Coordinates of C-alpha atoms in Angstrom, one line a residue:
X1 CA -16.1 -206.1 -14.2
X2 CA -13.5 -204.6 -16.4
X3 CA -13.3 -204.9 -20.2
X4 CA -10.1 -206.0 -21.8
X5 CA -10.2 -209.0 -23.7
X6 CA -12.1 -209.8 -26.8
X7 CA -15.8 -210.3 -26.5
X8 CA -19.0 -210.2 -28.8
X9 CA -22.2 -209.1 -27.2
X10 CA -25.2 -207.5 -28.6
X11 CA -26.2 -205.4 -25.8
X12 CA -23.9 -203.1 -23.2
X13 CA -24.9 -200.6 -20.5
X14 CA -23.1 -197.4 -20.2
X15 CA -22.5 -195.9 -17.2
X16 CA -22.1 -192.9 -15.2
X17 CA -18.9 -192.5 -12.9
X18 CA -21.7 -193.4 -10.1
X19 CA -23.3 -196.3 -11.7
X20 CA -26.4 -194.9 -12.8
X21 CA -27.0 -196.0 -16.6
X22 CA -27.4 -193.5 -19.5
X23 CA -27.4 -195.7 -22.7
X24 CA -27.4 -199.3 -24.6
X25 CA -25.6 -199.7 -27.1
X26 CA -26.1 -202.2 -29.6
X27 CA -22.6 -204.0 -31.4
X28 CA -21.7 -207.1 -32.2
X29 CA -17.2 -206.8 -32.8
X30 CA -13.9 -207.5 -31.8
X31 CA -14.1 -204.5 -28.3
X32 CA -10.4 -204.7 -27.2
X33 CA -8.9 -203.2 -30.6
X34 CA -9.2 -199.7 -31.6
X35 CA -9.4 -198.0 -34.9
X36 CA -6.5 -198.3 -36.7
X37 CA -6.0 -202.1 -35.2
X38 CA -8.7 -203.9 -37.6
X39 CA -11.9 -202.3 -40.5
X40 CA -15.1 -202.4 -39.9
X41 CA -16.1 -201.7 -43.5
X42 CA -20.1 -202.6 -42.0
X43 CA -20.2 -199.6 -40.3
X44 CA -20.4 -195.7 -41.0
X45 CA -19.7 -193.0 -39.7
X46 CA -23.3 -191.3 -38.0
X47 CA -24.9 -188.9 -40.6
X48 CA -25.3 -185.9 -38.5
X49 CA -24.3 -182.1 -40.2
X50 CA -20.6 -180.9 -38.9
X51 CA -18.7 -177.4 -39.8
X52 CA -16.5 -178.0 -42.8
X53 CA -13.0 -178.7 -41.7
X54 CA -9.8 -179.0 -43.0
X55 CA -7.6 -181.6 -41.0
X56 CA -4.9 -182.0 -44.4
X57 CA -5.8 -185.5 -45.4
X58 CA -8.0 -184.4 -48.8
X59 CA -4.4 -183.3 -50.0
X60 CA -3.1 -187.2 -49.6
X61 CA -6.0 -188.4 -51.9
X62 CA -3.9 -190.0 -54.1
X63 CA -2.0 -191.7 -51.4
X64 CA -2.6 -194.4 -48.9
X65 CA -3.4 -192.3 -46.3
X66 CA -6.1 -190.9 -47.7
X67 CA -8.7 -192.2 -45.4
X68 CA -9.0 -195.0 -42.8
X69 CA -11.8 -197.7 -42.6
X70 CA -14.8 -196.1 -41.4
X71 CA -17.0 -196.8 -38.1
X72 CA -19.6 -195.5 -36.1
X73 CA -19.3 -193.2 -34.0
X74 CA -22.5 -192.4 -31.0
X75 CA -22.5 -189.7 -29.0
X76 CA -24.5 -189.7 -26.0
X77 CA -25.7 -186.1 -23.7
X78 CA -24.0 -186.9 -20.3
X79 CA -24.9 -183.9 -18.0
X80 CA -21.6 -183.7 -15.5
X81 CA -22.0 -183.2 -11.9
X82 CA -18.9 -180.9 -11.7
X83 CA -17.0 -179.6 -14.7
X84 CA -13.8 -179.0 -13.5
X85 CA -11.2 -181.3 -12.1
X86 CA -8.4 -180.8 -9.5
X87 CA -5.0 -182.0 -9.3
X88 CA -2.1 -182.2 -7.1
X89 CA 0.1 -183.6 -9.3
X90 CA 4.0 -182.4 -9.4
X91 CA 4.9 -183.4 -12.7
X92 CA 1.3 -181.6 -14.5
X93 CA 2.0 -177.4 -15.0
X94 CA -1.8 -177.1 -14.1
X95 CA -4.1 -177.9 -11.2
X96 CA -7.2 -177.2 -12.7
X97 CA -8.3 -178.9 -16.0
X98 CA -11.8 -179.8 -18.4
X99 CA -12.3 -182.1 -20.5
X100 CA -15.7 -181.5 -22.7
X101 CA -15.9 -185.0 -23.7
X102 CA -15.5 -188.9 -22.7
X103 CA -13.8 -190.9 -25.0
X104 CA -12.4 -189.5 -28.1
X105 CA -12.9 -190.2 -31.9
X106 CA -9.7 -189.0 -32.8
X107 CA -8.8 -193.1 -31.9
X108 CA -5.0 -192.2 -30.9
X109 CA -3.6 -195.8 -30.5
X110 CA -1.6 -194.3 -27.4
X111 CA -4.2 -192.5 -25.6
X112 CA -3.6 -192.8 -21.8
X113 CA -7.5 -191.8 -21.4
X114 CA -8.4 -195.0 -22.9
X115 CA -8.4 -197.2 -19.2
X116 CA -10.9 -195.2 -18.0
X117 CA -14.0 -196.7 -20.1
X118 CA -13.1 -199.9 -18.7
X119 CA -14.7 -198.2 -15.6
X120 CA -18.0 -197.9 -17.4
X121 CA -17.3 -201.6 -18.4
X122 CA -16.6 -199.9 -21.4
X123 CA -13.9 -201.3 -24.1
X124 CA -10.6 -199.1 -23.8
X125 CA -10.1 -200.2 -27.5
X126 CA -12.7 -199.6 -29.7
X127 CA -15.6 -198.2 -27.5
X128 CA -13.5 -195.2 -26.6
X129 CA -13.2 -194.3 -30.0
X130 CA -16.9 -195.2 -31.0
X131 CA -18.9 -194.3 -28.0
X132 CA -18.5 -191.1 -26.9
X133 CA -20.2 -189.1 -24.0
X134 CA -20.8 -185.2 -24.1
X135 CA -20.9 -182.9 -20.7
X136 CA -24.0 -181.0 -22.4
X137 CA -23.9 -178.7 -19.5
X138 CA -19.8 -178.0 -19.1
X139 CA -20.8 -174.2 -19.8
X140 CA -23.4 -173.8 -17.4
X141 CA -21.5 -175.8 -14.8
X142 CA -18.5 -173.4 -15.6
X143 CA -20.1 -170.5 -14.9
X144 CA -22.1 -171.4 -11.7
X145 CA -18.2 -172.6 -10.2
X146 CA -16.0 -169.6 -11.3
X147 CA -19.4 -167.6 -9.1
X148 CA -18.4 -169.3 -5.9
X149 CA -16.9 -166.4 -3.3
X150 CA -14.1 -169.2 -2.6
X151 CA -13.0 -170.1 -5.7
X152 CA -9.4 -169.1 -6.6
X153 CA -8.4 -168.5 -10.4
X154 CA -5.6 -170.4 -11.3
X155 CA -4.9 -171.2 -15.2
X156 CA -7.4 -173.8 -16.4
X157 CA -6.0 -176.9 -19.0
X158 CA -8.6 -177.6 -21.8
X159 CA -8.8 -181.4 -23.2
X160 CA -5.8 -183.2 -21.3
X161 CA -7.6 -186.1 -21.0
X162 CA -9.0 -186.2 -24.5
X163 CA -8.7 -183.5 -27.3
X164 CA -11.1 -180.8 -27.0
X165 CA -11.3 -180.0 -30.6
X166 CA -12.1 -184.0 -31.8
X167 CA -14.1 -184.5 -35.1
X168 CA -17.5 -184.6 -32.9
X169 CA -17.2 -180.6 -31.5
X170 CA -17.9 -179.9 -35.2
X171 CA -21.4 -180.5 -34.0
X172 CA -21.6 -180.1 -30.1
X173 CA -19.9 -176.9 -29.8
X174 CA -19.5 -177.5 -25.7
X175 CA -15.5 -176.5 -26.3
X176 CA -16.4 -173.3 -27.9
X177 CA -19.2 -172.4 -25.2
X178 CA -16.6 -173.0 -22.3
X179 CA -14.4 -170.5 -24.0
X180 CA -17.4 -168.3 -24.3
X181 CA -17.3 -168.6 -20.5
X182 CA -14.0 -168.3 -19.9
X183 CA -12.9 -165.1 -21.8
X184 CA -16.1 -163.1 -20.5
X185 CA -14.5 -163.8 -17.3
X186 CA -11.3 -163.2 -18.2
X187 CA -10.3 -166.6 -17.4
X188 CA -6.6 -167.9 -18.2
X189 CA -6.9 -170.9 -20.0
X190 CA -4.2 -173.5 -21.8
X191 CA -5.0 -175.9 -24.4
X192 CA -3.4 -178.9 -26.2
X193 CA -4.9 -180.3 -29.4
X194 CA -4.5 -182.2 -32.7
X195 CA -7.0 -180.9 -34.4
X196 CA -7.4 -178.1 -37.2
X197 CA -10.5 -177.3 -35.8
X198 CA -9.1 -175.1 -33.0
X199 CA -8.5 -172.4 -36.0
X200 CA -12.5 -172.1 -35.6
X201 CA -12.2 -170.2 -32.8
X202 CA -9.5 -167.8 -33.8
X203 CA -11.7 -164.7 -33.2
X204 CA -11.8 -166.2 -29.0
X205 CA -7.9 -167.2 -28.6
X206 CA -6.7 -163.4 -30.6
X207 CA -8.6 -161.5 -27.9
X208 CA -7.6 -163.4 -25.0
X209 CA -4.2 -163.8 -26.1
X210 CA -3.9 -160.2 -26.2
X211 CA -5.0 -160.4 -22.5
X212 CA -2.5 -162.9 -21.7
X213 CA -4.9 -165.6 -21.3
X214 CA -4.5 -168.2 -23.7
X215 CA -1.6 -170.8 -24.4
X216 CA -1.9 -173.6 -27.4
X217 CA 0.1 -176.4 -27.9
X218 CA -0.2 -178.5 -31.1
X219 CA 0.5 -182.2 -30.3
X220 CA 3.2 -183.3 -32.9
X221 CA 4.5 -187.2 -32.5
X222 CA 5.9 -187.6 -36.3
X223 CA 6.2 -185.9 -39.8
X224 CA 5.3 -189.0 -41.1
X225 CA 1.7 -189.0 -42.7
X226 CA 1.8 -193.2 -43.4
X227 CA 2.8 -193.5 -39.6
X228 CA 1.0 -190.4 -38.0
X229 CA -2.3 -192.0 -39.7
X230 CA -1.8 -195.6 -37.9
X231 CA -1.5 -193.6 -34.8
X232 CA -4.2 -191.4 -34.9
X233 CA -6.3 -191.8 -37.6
X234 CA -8.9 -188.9 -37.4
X235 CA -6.4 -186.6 -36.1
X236 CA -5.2 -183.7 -38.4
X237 CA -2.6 -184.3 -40.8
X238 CA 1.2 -183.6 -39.4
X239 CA 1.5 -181.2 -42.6
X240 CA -1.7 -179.4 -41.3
X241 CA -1.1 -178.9 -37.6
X242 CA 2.2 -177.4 -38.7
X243 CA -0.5 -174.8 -40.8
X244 CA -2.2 -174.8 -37.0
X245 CA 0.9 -173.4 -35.7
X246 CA 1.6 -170.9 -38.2
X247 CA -2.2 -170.0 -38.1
X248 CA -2.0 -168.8 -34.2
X249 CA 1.3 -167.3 -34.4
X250 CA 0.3 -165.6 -36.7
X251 CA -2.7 -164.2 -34.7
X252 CA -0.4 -163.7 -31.7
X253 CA -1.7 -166.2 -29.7
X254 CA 1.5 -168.2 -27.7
X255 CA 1.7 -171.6 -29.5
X256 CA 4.4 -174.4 -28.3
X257 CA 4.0 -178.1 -30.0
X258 CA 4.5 -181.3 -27.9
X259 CA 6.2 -184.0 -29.3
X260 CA 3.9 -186.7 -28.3
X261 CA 3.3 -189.5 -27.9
X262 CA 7.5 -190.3 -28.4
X263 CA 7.6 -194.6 -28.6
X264 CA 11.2 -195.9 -28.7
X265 CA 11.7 -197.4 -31.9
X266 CA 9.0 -196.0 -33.6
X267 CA 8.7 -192.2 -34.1
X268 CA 11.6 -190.8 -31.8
X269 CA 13.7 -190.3 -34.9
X270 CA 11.6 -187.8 -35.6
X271 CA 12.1 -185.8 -32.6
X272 CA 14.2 -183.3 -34.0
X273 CA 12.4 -183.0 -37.0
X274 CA 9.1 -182.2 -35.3
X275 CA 10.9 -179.4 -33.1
X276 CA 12.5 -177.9 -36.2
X277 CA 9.6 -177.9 -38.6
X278 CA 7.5 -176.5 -35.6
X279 CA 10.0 -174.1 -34.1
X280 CA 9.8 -172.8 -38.2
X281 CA 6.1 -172.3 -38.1
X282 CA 6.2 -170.2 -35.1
X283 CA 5.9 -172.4 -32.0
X284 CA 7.6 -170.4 -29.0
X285 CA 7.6 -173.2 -26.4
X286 CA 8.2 -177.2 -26.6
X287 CA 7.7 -180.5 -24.4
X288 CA 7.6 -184.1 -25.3
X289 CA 6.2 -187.2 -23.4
X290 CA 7.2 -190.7 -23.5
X291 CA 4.7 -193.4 -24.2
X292 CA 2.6 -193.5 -20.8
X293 CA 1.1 -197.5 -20.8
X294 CA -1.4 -197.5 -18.0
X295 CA -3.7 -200.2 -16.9
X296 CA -5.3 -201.8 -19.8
X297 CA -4.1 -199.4 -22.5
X298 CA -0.6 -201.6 -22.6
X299 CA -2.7 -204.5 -24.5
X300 CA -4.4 -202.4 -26.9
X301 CA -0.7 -201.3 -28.0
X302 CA 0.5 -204.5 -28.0
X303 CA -2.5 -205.5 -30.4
X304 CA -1.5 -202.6 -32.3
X305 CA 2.0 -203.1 -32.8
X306 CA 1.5 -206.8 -33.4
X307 CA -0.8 -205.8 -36.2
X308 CA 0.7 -202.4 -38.3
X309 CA 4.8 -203.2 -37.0
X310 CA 4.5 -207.0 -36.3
X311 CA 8.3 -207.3 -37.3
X312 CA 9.4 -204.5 -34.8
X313 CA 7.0 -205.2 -32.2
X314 CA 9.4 -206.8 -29.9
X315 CA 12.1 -204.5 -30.3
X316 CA 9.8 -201.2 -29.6
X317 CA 8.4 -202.9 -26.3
X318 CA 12.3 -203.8 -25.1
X319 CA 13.2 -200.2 -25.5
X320 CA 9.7 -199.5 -23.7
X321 CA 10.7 -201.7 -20.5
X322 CA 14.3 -200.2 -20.8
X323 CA 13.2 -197.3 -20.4
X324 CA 10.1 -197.9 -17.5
X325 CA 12.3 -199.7 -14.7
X326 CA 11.7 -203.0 -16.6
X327 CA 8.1 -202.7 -16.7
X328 CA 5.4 -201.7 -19.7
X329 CA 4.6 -198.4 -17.2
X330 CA 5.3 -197.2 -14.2
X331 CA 2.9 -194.0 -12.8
X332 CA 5.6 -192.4 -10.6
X333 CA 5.4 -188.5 -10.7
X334 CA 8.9 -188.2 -11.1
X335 CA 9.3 -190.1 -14.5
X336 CA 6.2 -191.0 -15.8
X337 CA 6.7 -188.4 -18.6
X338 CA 9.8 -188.9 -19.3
X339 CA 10.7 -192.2 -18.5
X340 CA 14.0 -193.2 -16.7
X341 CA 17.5 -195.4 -17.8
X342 CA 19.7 -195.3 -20.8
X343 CA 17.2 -194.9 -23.3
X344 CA 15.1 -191.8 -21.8
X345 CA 18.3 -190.3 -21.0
X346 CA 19.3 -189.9 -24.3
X347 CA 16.2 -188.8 -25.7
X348 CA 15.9 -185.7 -22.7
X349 CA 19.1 -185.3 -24.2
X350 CA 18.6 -184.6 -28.1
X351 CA 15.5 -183.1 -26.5
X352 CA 17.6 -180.3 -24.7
X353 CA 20.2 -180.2 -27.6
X354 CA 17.2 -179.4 -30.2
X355 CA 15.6 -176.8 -28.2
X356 CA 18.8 -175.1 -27.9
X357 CA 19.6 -174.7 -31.0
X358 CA 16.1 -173.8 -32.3
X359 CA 15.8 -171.3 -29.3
X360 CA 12.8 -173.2 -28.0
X361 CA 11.8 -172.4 -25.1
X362 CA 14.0 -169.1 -24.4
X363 CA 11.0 -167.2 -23.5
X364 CA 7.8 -168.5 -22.0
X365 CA 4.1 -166.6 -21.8
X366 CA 3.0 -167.0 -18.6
X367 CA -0.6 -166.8 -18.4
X368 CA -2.6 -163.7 -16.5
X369 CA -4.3 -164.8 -13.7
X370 CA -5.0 -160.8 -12.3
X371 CA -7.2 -159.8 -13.9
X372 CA -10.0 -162.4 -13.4
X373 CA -13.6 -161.7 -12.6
X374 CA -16.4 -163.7 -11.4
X375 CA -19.7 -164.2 -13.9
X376 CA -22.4 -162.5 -12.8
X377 CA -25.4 -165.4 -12.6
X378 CA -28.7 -164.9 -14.0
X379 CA -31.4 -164.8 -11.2
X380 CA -35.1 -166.5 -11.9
X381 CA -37.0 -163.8 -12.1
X382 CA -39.6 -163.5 -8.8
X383 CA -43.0 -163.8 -8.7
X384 CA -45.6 -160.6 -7.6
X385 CA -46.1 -162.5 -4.7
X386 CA -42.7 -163.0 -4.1
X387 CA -41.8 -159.3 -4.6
X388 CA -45.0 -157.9 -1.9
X389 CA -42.6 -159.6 0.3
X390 CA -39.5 -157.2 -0.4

């Protein structure tokens, strides 16, 4: 069964990607909307102790955008089976990727993540956001497949399914040990994030960027703090991932910004703003991507814009279709990104134009795949019996 509509229950069954359960959960909502969509002023965030961080909003306290409804948020150990994940896709710059984490409390209305809890018979909506899965064992996993005689090294992606550095690393830490992992073995490694919290781990992404290992990009959709906090409301601030920017360039770590998620209608006036103000904090490098709508996540928007934009709703999902052959989505690698038609061809357009004249993307850091080296893994140590045999 797949979870989209609206349904009350008071007990659901998590599960593993081969059906075994992990959890119940107890709730009793609305599960097709997502933060942002509807309060939940009943619920609270869990009580746990997480590193002070500064993700800009503290500076809007005055404003309306100060800080969204509340809810709680579980986070469930998940051992994975394998940690990293392979893809032959022609439209992706990597074919190796991890992602720390299921689901992600950063609650990005747009998320194309969010179909895959429906797997788990899981809400894409508000159970992505809420109920969140942690690969307690990413590290060790790491280590024991970077050891195998056949692998190849080939630049890994951190968090492009869901943001590495979300609110609930604070306390896990799984993103910071893979890095552990990955610069000992002199690992190339590319992330994408919204968060401030990937200035934690500055000491990491300085030494490997010396190396020629590291690449961040900053996730950027608008400049506006009323609209970026519908969107994503636990994400950082726009004002502060511009501070993100400035923070790695400024330790010489390569740092592009991706103008994402870009919805017709809604934010892509702000597509040349974002490149500017980013190009001015230091970014190097730039990309965008077009709304993506897969599977389930296209009535989750829907909700959304008939909720926060009800007035615009049906002009922002014309321009959508436009600009998807007619359709909400369509998955073909050639325009999937970037969409195809009038519409999209205008945006790759000012896209191109912007870059240009900010002298974006002039010069790219291509990460150093040479100088790789396998982890040496820690053997049990043998018995005396053992050793008479030796």
């Amino acid at each position: 069964m797949r979870i989209v509509g609206k349904f009350r229950s008071s007990v659901v069954v998590a599960f593993c990607m081969d059906k075994s359960p992990v959890i119940k959960i107890a709730f009793a909502r609305d599960a097709a909307k997502g933060r942002g969509t509807a309060t939940a002023p009943g619920n609270r965030f869990a009580t746990w102790q997480r590193e002070t961080v500064d993700d800009g909003w503290s500076e809007l306290a005055d404003t309306d955008q100060a800080e969204p409804a509340p809810l709680k948020t579980r986070v469930t150990a998940r051992p994975a089976k394998s940690i990293i994940s392979r893809n032959q896709s022609p439209d992706l710059p990597f074919t190796q990727s991890i992602n720390p984490y299921y689901g992600c409390e950063h609650g990005c209305v747009y998320c194309y993540a969010r179909p895959s809890y429906a797997y788990w018979d899981l809400s894409p909506g508000l159970d992505f956001e809420t109920q969140l899965f942690a690969k307690t064992n990413a590290a060790e996993l790491l280590r024991q497949e970077l050891a195998r005689p056949s692998y190849q090294c080939s630049a890994i992606s951190l968090g492009a399914n869901t943001d590495c550095y979300q609110p609930v690393e604070r306390e896990w830490r799984i993103t910071r040990e893979v890095l552990e992992v990955l610069a000992e073995c002199h690992h190339p490694v590319g992330i994408v994030t919204k968060s401030a919290l990937v200035e934690r781990d500055l000491d990491l992404l300085g030494a490997m960027a010396q190396q020629g290992l590291v690449k961040v990009y900053v996730s950027l959709g608008t400049l506006n703090p009323e609209l970026a906090r519908r969107l994503e409301p636990r994400a950082a601030a726009p004002h502060r991932r511009l501070r993100v920017i400035e923070t790695l360039a400024k330790a010489g770590v390569p740092v592009g910004v991706v103008v994402a998620a870009l919805i017709p209608g809604l934010n892509d006036q702000d597509l040349e703003a974002a490149l500017e103000a980013a190009r001015q904090a230091g970014a190097s490098e730039a990309s965008y991507v077009l709304l993506r709508l897969p599977l389930e996540l296209k009535e989750v928007f829907r909700d959304w814009l008939q909720t926060h934009v009800p007035e615009r709703a049906a002009h922002v999902m014309s321009l959508i279709q436009q600009s998807r052959g007619g359709k909400d989505y369509d998955a073909d690698w050639s325009q999937r990104m970037t969409g195809t038609g009038v519409f999209a061809q205008l945006i790759a357009q000012r896209f191109g134009k912007a870059c240009a004249r900010l002298g974006l993307n002039q010069r790219r850091y291509p990460l150093n795949t040479a100088q790789f080296r396998a982890p040496q893994l820690l053997q049990p140590a043998r018995s005396d019996a053992q050793q008479s045999l030796f």
